[in-house]
């Protein structure tokens, strides 16, 4: 086997570790999958009754936002797993083995993407069950799923970088809490037009908002009338934001990984 | 067991190839963190097939030295080679010839012991079947066969350490690095790890061991480097190091504290008295002759003693002596 095939094989071995975790700890997997479902039901049934979407149904509006928010919540899984391995010395053991060093990252990335696909599938099924549907044809629906995964892929790099950089448990906890306001400060659950002007502008420019708005367009779900530039160019931004995040955090992650030997 | 045969051959080959030189060599290693030098001109030579102890207080640079030698850390200055490969230039080759057992049991807590070994085996580029076979061999060898299917979470401290050690031995490496392998273990766990290390040495593995426990270095290491402030302050066999703080002493514990001055007078002008422990001691250059004379004199003077013995300085004394004089 040459270097590339070993790199793939090693990455796969690291990915399979995650599957073994699932089978050893199915409760954790199920809780992880049900969490976005719980948030969905919370907003669809507890709070959603009080939210009026102009010219549409709130649940139809909510679903793409929940999809996008789930991509952002996945960030936590990535940096927690990477951080744990670094503090427990597992990363050092990997680095002392004759394995491909890229596998530590690529294996994690593949595992997290597969978890995301699973989590998205569960959420789609739940959405269909509560009356949501994709009304623009399967091609557009697939494109929407593609954009959602594209955002998750970009956030992987951010998660890897955070996991390598942030060592102390209090900072990790703070970060885990911070993911929430970042998720809520967007158009995922309500329109930025209903927020105070400055806050709405931030929410409009949240990468999560672009992906959610683009997914609404592609799924044929109602959007909230919004005349900001970011809202008008959601599709372009949903492609550009993740590209920018990857361009910044992928090299930073590689550097942080190399710097473990400094 | 073709794999263990291969491992033995591997080690024999290294014995002949590197038998005349050193398996681990470091010259003038420097590693700075800001203004602080974790390594400050660190030298080390370890001959093939021996156990070498790095002994030093917390923060002396022991772990940094191990991290440099195992290619986890790049030194700012100096050179080092392991199993004949330069750690800076041939990192990948070095990693193929070493096992590392770090300070924390670096294991996946959720996976079983067996699954951990199989994963690390696969990542060491063993074929799936070979990795499974090797995992089985190692579990047997470290007395973990019964618990191999339990998650590591459920292991005791000693079991974790043994599994960690097993994970460091997957490729039967000719060189093994053990960074404080018994820190935090109870005496039973410590004894288990010691027995495992002794068995390895019997197989011809070269071991570099860091420890804060003088007893551990005394028990396991052929030679010891005392490390302080990022450099080696003394090196030798445990016996040689003990000699550096002075020779043997004869020690009397008197029964009645009132006899202390009389007992001290028997031992001559160099006698040291410790009233708290009712102890009098003095140099005993002639060992047995001195002891016999002292016992005779005690009886002649009617001094009742609870204990009379020849005592060799402990590594504790060596350690305190050396790290104090280096300050």
XYZ file of C-alpha atoms in Angstrom:
589
model
C 0.000 0.000 0.000
C 1.252 3.466 -0.782
C 1.052 6.588 1.311
C -2.329 7.703 0.034
C -4.038 4.366 0.608
C -2.538 4.194 4.102
C -3.768 7.716 4.787
C -7.282 6.632 3.754
C -7.078 3.361 5.683
C -5.846 5.141 8.828
C -8.547 7.778 8.500
C -11.144 5.037 8.206
C -9.788 3.310 11.332
C -10.192 6.574 13.257
C -13.718 7.011 11.842
C -14.682 3.467 12.813
C -13.719 4.295 16.378
C -16.736 6.632 16.421
C -19.037 3.841 15.231
C -17.771 1.620 18.021
C -18.621 4.424 20.433
C -22.146 4.396 19.080
C -22.622 0.694 19.589
C -21.000 0.822 23.034
C -23.053 3.826 24.062
C -26.267 3.882 22.020
C -27.917 6.134 24.610
C -25.516 8.935 23.851
C -26.086 8.633 20.122
C -29.838 8.644 20.552
C -29.737 11.633 22.887
C -27.566 13.462 20.354
C -30.032 12.700 17.565
C -33.092 13.583 19.608
C -31.766 16.887 20.881
C -32.501 18.877 17.674
C -35.870 17.101 17.503
C -36.632 18.367 20.987
C -35.706 21.938 20.050
C -37.824 21.568 16.933
C -40.879 20.454 18.884
C -40.267 23.220 21.419
C -40.458 25.893 18.747
C -43.055 24.245 16.536
C -45.587 23.633 19.291
C -44.730 25.662 22.407
C -43.572 28.968 20.970
C -44.560 28.690 17.328
C -48.246 29.315 18.036
C -47.369 32.908 18.885
C -45.264 33.505 15.780
C -47.032 34.643 12.615
C -45.106 34.300 9.351
C -46.461 36.736 6.761
C -47.869 34.646 3.931
C -46.885 31.238 5.221
C -46.926 28.571 7.856
C -44.477 28.864 10.783
C -43.523 25.194 10.733
C -42.714 25.400 7.026
C -40.550 28.418 7.812
C -38.987 26.795 10.871
C -37.730 23.523 9.381
C -34.926 24.870 7.154
C -33.847 27.045 10.086
C -33.689 23.972 12.335
C -31.659 22.115 9.714
C -29.136 24.942 9.553
C -29.055 25.324 13.330
C -28.312 21.605 13.694
C -25.259 22.120 11.474
C -24.027 24.780 13.911
C -24.794 22.679 17.002
C -22.583 19.937 15.495
C -19.613 22.224 16.096
C -19.725 21.329 19.771
C -19.283 17.609 19.084
C -16.212 18.279 16.980
C -14.319 20.466 19.389
C -15.244 18.394 22.424
C -13.980 15.170 20.816
C -10.765 16.746 19.528
C -10.122 18.506 22.851
C -10.684 15.290 24.838
C -8.170 13.368 22.778
C -5.568 16.094 23.206
C -5.961 16.377 26.993
C -6.123 12.617 27.560
C -2.922 11.990 25.588
C -4.672 9.942 22.894
C -3.544 12.460 20.262
C 0.052 12.065 21.460
C -0.247 8.309 21.178
C -1.558 8.706 17.618
C 1.358 10.988 16.868
C 3.856 8.450 18.215
C 2.495 5.723 15.914
C 3.700 5.141 12.365
C 0.248 6.160 11.068
C -0.537 8.922 8.565
C -0.768 12.104 10.632
C -3.607 13.439 8.459
C -5.795 10.542 9.642
C -6.380 12.088 13.069
C -8.191 14.970 11.371
C -9.650 13.227 8.326
C -11.021 10.391 10.455
C -12.696 12.850 12.801
C -14.070 14.835 9.860
C -15.594 11.752 8.231
C -17.120 10.596 11.512
C -18.670 14.010 12.161
C -20.031 14.307 8.628
C -21.665 10.885 8.943
C -23.166 11.855 12.298
C -24.504 15.014 10.685
C -26.085 13.118 7.794
C -27.772 10.815 10.295
C -28.965 13.700 12.412
C -30.264 15.570 9.356
C -32.131 12.456 8.199
C -33.846 12.117 11.593
C -34.830 15.766 11.524
C -36.181 15.530 7.959
C -38.352 12.577 8.930
C -39.651 14.530 11.941
C -40.281 17.545 9.732
C -42.314 15.466 7.308
C -44.241 14.064 10.256
C -45.256 17.515 11.484
C -46.381 18.690 8.082
C -43.281 20.170 6.498
C -42.503 19.305 2.883
C -40.023 20.151 0.143
C -42.130 21.646 -2.631
C -39.546 22.479 -5.279
C -38.680 19.046 -6.609
C -36.035 16.525 -5.559
C -33.205 18.291 -7.407
C -33.599 21.489 -5.434
C -34.144 19.553 -2.216
C -30.838 17.741 -2.749
C -29.137 21.061 -3.467
C -30.493 22.380 -0.168
C -29.117 19.340 1.710
C -25.823 19.911 -0.098
C -25.681 23.524 1.121
C -26.454 22.442 4.676
C -23.642 19.856 4.649
C -21.353 22.422 3.062
C -21.879 24.659 6.101
C -21.233 21.717 8.457
C -18.040 20.869 6.578
C -16.771 24.420 7.035
C -17.621 24.346 10.743
C -15.642 21.115 11.089
C -12.468 23.083 10.552
C -13.521 25.678 13.068
C -14.273 22.874 15.549
C -10.939 21.164 14.977
C -9.106 24.442 15.486
C -11.048 25.248 18.658
C -10.491 21.722 19.998
C -6.744 21.988 19.458
C -6.498 25.498 20.879
C -8.787 25.480 23.876
C -7.519 23.257 26.629
C -9.105 24.274 29.882
C -12.495 22.785 30.734
C -14.070 26.112 31.778
C -13.328 27.648 28.384
C -14.801 24.578 26.687
C -17.950 24.968 28.758
C -18.202 28.673 27.930
C -17.859 27.809 24.267
C -20.546 25.136 24.496
C -22.929 27.705 25.935
C -21.914 30.327 23.373
C -23.028 28.092 20.504
C -26.616 28.742 21.601
C -26.832 32.517 21.186
C -24.895 32.191 17.936
C -27.522 29.750 16.708
C -30.415 31.930 17.874
C -28.943 35.162 16.545
C -30.044 34.329 13.014
C -33.130 33.943 10.875
C -33.430 30.265 11.893
C -36.361 30.767 14.289
C -37.709 34.200 13.459
C -37.054 37.079 11.076
C -34.192 39.513 11.766
C -36.630 42.195 10.572
C -38.470 41.771 13.897
C -35.290 42.442 15.910
C -33.794 45.834 16.844
C -32.012 47.217 13.785
C -28.395 46.580 14.802
C -29.156 43.098 16.117
C -31.127 42.228 13.009
C -28.167 43.281 10.861
C -25.882 40.891 12.754
C -28.458 38.109 12.451
C -28.812 38.819 8.719
C -25.090 38.376 8.219
C -24.834 35.231 10.347
C -23.637 32.451 7.979
C -26.347 30.275 9.488
C -28.994 32.757 8.190
C -27.673 32.580 4.637
C -27.771 28.793 4.627
C -31.236 28.718 6.214
C -32.619 31.291 3.762
C -31.057 29.483 0.793
C -32.500 26.181 2.018
C -35.960 27.821 2.300
C -35.660 28.985 -1.280
C -34.565 25.587 -2.552
C -37.099 23.622 -0.526
C -39.804 26.045 -1.637
C -40.643 27.004 1.938
C -41.896 30.457 2.888
C -39.318 33.055 3.784
C -39.961 36.168 5.827
C -40.051 39.258 3.627
C -36.665 40.882 4.215
C -35.116 43.637 2.099
C -31.513 43.402 3.380
C -28.729 42.730 0.892
C -27.708 39.549 2.719
C -31.252 38.183 2.498
C -31.471 39.019 -1.198
C -28.231 37.145 -1.898
C -28.775 34.166 0.412
C -27.856 31.546 -2.162
C -24.555 33.206 -3.062
C -23.719 33.769 0.597
C -24.617 30.180 1.506
C -21.875 29.147 -0.911
C -19.410 31.896 0.004
C -19.599 31.868 3.830
C -18.537 28.219 4.272
C -15.824 28.747 1.669
C -14.472 31.677 3.656
C -14.699 29.785 6.969
C -12.845 26.831 5.465
C -10.232 29.086 3.899
C -9.531 30.631 7.290
C -9.848 27.672 9.645
C -8.446 24.773 7.586
C -4.939 26.321 7.445
C -5.257 27.429 11.081
C -6.152 23.858 12.091
C -3.222 22.404 10.184
C -0.947 24.932 11.859
C -2.380 24.229 15.317
C -1.858 20.503 14.757
C 1.737 21.034 13.656
C 2.268 23.306 16.643
C 1.503 20.444 19.000
C 5.176 19.620 18.448
C 6.323 23.061 19.566
C 2.994 -16.536 16.798
C 4.886 -15.185 13.815
C 4.610 -11.653 15.114
C 6.373 -12.179 18.382
C 9.054 -14.192 16.567
C 9.468 -11.245 14.232
C 9.704 -8.948 17.222
C 12.436 -11.051 18.792
C 14.346 -11.153 15.502
C 13.909 -7.429 15.218
C 15.410 -6.901 18.637
C 18.274 -9.334 17.977
C 19.065 -7.481 14.787
C 19.201 -4.236 16.710
C 21.394 -5.904 19.279
C 23.979 -6.741 16.646
C 23.624 -3.562 14.631
C 23.641 -1.169 17.525
C 25.144 -3.348 20.228
C 28.405 -1.469 20.065
C 26.880 1.984 20.165
C 23.930 3.522 21.977
C 20.289 2.867 21.238
C 19.308 6.285 22.583
C 21.630 9.233 22.215
C 21.033 12.907 22.898
C 23.520 15.734 22.662
C 23.018 19.258 23.924
C 19.219 19.288 23.627
C 17.679 22.674 24.317
C 13.957 23.386 24.432
C 12.794 26.816 25.496
C 9.340 28.023 26.427
C 9.678 31.776 26.448
C 12.394 32.645 28.941
C 12.245 29.250 30.626
C 14.399 26.403 29.316
C 12.682 23.043 29.854
C 15.810 21.398 28.451
C 19.072 23.225 28.834
C 21.909 21.248 27.273
C 20.500 17.787 27.934
C 22.796 14.828 27.163
C 21.950 11.155 27.370
C 23.355 7.839 26.207
C 21.553 4.541 26.707
C 23.194 1.273 25.611
C 21.185 -1.423 23.876
C 19.062 -3.698 26.027
C 19.279 -1.739 29.271
C 16.812 0.143 31.427
C 17.791 3.732 31.951
C 16.063 5.833 34.563
C 15.568 9.586 34.319
C 15.154 10.730 37.870
C 14.276 14.261 38.833
C 11.819 16.541 40.568
C 8.665 17.866 38.905
C 9.529 20.265 36.111
C 13.110 19.000 35.784
C 12.616 18.335 32.061
C 12.134 14.564 32.088
C 8.897 14.568 30.130
C 10.192 17.178 27.699
C 13.194 14.929 27.032
C 10.927 11.953 26.360
C 8.722 14.034 24.057
C 11.732 15.132 22.032
C 13.097 11.581 21.795
C 9.711 10.223 20.674
C 9.409 12.927 17.948
C 6.413 14.586 19.608
C 8.390 17.769 20.197
C 10.983 19.555 18.086
C 14.061 20.686 20.046
C 15.379 24.219 19.577
C 18.975 23.003 19.623
C 20.909 19.778 19.819
C 20.626 16.380 18.182
C 19.161 13.067 19.198
C 18.880 9.631 17.703
C 16.815 6.605 18.643
C 17.425 3.098 17.289
C 19.918 4.655 14.900
C 17.516 7.199 13.404
C 17.722 10.935 13.817
C 14.598 12.224 15.576
C 14.489 15.423 13.514
C 15.198 13.957 10.054
C 13.767 10.430 10.273
C 10.796 10.943 12.568
C 8.708 8.355 10.718
C 11.440 5.711 11.084
C 11.872 6.514 14.774
C 8.117 6.039 15.284
C 8.345 2.633 13.638
C 10.880 1.505 16.259
C 9.515 2.905 19.493
C 6.668 2.435 21.894
C 5.529 5.307 24.077
C 3.663 5.000 27.319
C 2.930 8.541 28.441
C 1.921 9.990 31.771
C -1.796 9.623 31.238
C -3.191 6.274 30.228
C -3.772 7.341 26.619
C -6.675 5.049 25.889
C -10.171 5.347 24.520
C -12.336 5.029 27.629
C -15.431 3.905 25.771
C -13.764 1.142 23.770
C -12.920 -2.206 25.319
C -9.316 -3.104 26.077
C -9.278 -5.372 23.071
C -10.786 -2.746 20.759
C -8.186 -0.223 21.917
C -5.321 -2.586 21.113
C -6.847 -3.516 17.761
C -7.302 0.131 16.830
C -3.736 1.050 17.729
C -2.580 -2.105 15.914
C -4.415 -1.067 12.749
C -2.941 2.411 13.046
C 0.496 0.794 13.373
C -0.308 -0.711 9.955
C -0.885 -4.292 10.973
C -3.380 -6.167 8.811
C -6.783 -6.639 10.517
C -6.113 -10.296 11.365
C -2.615 -9.604 12.640
C -3.898 -6.698 14.739
C -6.574 -8.934 16.295
C -4.051 -11.696 16.999
C -1.562 -9.261 18.516
C -4.284 -7.744 20.713
C -5.092 -11.243 22.008
C -1.420 -12.020 22.707
C -0.908 -8.790 24.607
C -4.084 -9.162 26.671
C -2.905 -12.649 27.694
C 0.560 -11.451 28.496
C -0.629 -8.621 30.715
C -3.244 -10.678 32.483
C -6.129 -8.802 30.892
C -7.633 -11.646 28.887
C -10.681 -11.873 31.171
C -11.453 -8.170 31.053
C -10.529 -7.591 27.420
C -14.138 -7.050 26.382
C -15.024 -4.558 29.110
C -14.835 -0.839 28.378
C -11.661 0.782 29.703
C -13.845 3.005 31.924
C -14.428 -0.057 34.109
C -10.690 -0.800 34.556
C -8.732 -0.194 37.750
C -5.721 2.141 37.680
C -3.285 -0.776 37.498
C -5.233 -2.442 34.683
C -5.315 0.779 32.680
C -1.574 1.149 33.062
C -0.976 -2.424 31.944
C -3.230 -1.919 28.945
C -1.418 1.322 28.200
C 1.866 -0.556 28.369
C 0.454 -3.237 26.059
C -0.586 -0.512 23.598
C 3.012 0.712 23.581
C 4.224 -2.788 22.675
C 2.047 -3.580 19.687
C 4.918 -3.577 17.224
C 7.340 -5.244 19.682
C 9.412 -2.079 19.523
C 13.121 -2.393 20.272
C 12.934 0.835 22.283
C 10.275 1.674 24.831
C 9.681 5.012 26.548
C 7.860 4.977 29.852
C 6.975 8.388 31.234
C 6.182 8.027 34.942
C 4.504 4.665 34.411
C 3.398 4.233 38.018
C 2.446 7.774 39.047
C -0.872 7.666 40.850
C -0.935 3.889 41.252
C -1.383 2.080 44.550
C 1.433 -0.287 45.665
C -0.287 -3.265 44.086
C -0.683 -1.524 40.727
C 2.922 -0.385 40.930
C 4.150 -3.930 41.538
C 2.125 -5.124 38.529
C 3.731 -2.546 36.254
C 7.209 -3.281 37.588
C 6.795 -6.986 36.894
C 5.703 -6.190 33.337
C 8.705 -3.926 32.763
C 11.135 -6.543 34.117
C 9.710 -9.134 31.744
C 10.272 -6.773 28.825
C 13.861 -6.170 29.736
C 14.415 -9.908 29.904
C 13.336 -9.901 26.235
C 16.053 -7.419 25.330
C 13.987 -4.257 24.981
C 15.793 -0.991 25.668
C 13.757 1.063 28.106
C 13.923 4.725 29.029
C 11.954 5.315 32.178
C 11.186 8.602 33.881
C 10.160 8.587 37.487
C 9.891 10.697 40.590
C 10.168 7.606 42.762
C 13.698 6.805 43.797
C 12.679 3.326 44.769
C 11.365 2.713 41.279
C 14.625 3.800 39.679
C 16.536 1.678 42.188
C 14.375 -1.363 41.451
C 14.233 -1.191 37.677
C 17.054 0.829 36.185
C 20.524 -0.396 35.300
C 21.716 3.148 35.090
C 20.204 6.395 36.278
C 20.510 9.969 35.115
C 19.608 12.505 37.753
C 17.952 15.411 35.919
C 17.541 18.882 37.315
C 16.701 22.151 35.575
C 16.784 20.633 32.111
C 20.129 18.920 32.288
C 21.764 15.781 33.574
C 23.495 16.476 36.888
C 24.775 12.940 37.530
C 24.787 9.578 35.819
C 25.696 6.086 36.937
C 24.454 2.818 38.348
C 22.327 3.144 41.486
C 25.337 1.868 43.491
C 27.709 4.391 41.945
C 25.308 7.214 42.651
C 24.913 6.140 46.257
C 28.688 6.239 46.635
C 28.770 9.876 45.574
C 27.135 10.939 48.842
C 29.662 9.045 50.876
C 30.173 5.456 51.895
C 28.401 3.106 54.230
C 27.540 4.084 57.761
C 27.106 2.081 60.885
C 23.977 2.934 62.791
C 22.960 2.162 66.379
C 19.503 2.618 67.839
C 19.957 2.609 71.614
C 17.244 1.368 73.923
C 17.678 4.061 76.576
C 18.191 7.661 75.364
C 20.506 8.189 78.336
C 23.021 5.908 76.585
C 23.280 8.179 73.515
C 26.468 10.042 74.588
C 28.185 6.781 75.516
C 27.233 5.180 72.220
C 28.426 8.255 70.314
C 31.747 8.056 72.156
C 32.143 4.444 70.974
C 31.779 5.504 67.330
C 34.498 8.141 67.548
C 34.699 11.822 66.647
C 32.631 11.571 63.376
C 29.532 10.246 65.137
C 26.203 11.997 64.491
C 23.455 11.785 67.093
C 19.730 12.059 66.493
C 17.980 12.117 69.892
C 14.474 11.957 68.360
C 15.038 8.506 66.940
C 17.615 7.442 69.590
C 20.037 6.965 66.707
C 23.806 7.337 66.482
C 25.673 6.876 63.222
C 29.204 7.159 61.845
C 31.138 6.236 58.676
C 31.919 2.533 58.420
C 34.723 2.210 55.873
C 35.505 -1.374 56.895
C 31.864 -2.465 56.927
C 31.758 -5.885 58.653
C 34.875 -5.295 60.738
C 33.417 -2.025 61.997
C 30.082 -3.680 62.710
C 31.670 -6.514 64.680
C 33.752 -4.076 66.702
C 30.727 -1.908 67.461
C 28.651 -4.875 68.618
C 31.534 -6.011 70.826
C 32.038 -2.537 72.324
C 28.316 -2.116 73.034
C 28.268 -5.345 75.000
C 31.514 -4.473 76.806
C 30.036 -1.146 77.937
C 26.692 -2.639 78.830
C 24.725 -0.448 76.375
C 21.436 -2.009 75.305
C 20.729 -1.485 71.588
C 17.432 -2.060 69.737
C 19.203 -2.175 66.378
C 22.722 -2.176 65.003
C 23.245 -2.159 61.252
C 25.387 -1.156 58.325
C 23.402 1.164 56.136
C 24.079 2.207 52.570
C 22.850 5.705 51.632
C 19.505 5.649 49.865
C 18.847 7.173 46.466
C 16.777 9.744 48.352
C 19.936 11.049 49.911
C 21.714 11.006 46.546
C 18.874 12.866 44.983
C 18.651 15.552 47.653
C 22.433 15.881 47.675
C 22.686 16.292 43.890
C 19.703 18.528 43.282
C 20.719 20.723 46.206
C 24.322 21.086 45.059
C 23.188 21.942 41.541
C 21.083 24.806 42.859
